[in-house]
Coordinates of C-alpha atoms in Angstrom, one line a residue:
X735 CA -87.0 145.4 83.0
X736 CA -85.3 142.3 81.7
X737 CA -84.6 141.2 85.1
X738 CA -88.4 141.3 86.1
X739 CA -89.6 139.6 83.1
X740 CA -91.2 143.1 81.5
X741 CA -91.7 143.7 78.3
X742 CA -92.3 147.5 76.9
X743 CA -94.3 148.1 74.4
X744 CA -94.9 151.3 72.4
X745 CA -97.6 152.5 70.1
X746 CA -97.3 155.2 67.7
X747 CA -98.9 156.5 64.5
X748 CA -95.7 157.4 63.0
X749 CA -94.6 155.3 59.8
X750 CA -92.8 152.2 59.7
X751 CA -89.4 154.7 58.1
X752 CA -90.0 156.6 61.5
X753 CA -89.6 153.4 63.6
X754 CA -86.5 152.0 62.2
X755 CA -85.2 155.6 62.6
X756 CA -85.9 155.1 66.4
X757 CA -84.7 152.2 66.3
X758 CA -81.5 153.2 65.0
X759 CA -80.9 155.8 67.6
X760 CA -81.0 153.0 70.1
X761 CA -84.4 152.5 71.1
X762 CA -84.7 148.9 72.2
X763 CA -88.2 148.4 73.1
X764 CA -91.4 146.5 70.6
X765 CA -93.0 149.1 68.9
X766 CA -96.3 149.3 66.7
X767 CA -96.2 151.9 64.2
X768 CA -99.1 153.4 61.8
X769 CA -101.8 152.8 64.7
X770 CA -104.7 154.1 63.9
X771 CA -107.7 155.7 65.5
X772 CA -109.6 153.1 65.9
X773 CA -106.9 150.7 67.1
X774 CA -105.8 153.6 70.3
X775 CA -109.3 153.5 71.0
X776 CA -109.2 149.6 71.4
X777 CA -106.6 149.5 74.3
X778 CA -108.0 153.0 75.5
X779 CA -105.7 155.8 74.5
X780 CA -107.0 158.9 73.8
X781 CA -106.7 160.1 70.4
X782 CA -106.5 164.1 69.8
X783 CA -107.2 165.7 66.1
X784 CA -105.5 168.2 66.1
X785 CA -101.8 168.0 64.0
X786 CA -103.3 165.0 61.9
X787 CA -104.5 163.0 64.7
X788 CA -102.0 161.1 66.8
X789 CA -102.4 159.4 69.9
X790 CA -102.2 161.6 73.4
X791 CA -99.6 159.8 75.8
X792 CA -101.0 156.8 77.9
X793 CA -99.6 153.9 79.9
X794 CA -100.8 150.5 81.0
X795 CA -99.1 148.7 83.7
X796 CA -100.8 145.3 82.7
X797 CA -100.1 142.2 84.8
X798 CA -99.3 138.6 83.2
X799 CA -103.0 137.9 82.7
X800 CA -103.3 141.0 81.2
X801 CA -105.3 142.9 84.3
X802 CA -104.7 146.7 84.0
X803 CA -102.6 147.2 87.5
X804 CA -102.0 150.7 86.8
X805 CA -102.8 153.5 84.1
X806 CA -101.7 157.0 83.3
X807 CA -103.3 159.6 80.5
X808 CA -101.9 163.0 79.5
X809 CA -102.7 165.7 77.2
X810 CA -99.1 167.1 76.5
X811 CA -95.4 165.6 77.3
X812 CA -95.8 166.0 81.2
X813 CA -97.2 163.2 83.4
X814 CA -95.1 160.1 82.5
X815 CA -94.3 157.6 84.3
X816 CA -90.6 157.0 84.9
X817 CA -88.6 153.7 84.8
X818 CA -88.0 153.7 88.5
X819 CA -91.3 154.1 89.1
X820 CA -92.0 151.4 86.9
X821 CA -89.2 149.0 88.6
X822 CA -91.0 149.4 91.9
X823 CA -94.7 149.0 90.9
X824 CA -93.7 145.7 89.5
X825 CA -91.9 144.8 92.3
X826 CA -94.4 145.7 94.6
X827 CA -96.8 143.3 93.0
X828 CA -94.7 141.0 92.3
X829 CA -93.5 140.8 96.2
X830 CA -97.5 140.6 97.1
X831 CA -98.2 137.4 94.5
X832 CA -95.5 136.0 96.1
X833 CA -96.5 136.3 99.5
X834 CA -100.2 135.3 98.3
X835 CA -99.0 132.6 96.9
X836 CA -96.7 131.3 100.1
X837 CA -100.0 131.9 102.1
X838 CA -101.9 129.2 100.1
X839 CA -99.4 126.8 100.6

């Protein structure tokens, strides 16, 4: 991801303790902790109640000015999207601004 200028970000409503646990365990990646309801609802996850209310998995492919280029919601721990797939999304557009942008020259 380094290599094609991404940055991850995570969302979570677990406690700041909880993070640095993560982070400890080698997770490398920005993360927000203690989101709330309202604040999922802002950037459009979906929030479930049940369990104390957490935030149901989504990702946002989201270009560099910040147009959602891809999204994906789930209700449980299946339907993720994987770092390859991530890797060749952004290369994909990133191949196609190029090209765009060598066509306006």
């Amino acid at each position: 991801m380094e290599e094609l200028e991404a940055t991850i970000i995570v969302a979570s409503v677990d406690d700041k303790e909880h993070a640095r646990e993560m982070a400890d365990k080698g997770f490398s990646f920005k993360m927000a902790y203690g989101v709330t309801q309202e604040e999922s609802e802002r950037f459009g996850a979906w929030w479930s109640e049940d369990r104390g209310g957490y935030i149901q998995p989504a990702e946002f492919l989201i270009s560099r000015g910040g147009v959602v280029l891809g999204s994906i919601y789930a209700s449980g721990p299946v339907g993720r999207m994987g770092a390859d797939e991530a890797v060749r999304q952004i290369t994909r557009r990133e191949s196609m601004r190029k090209e765009q942008e060598g066509q306006a020259h």
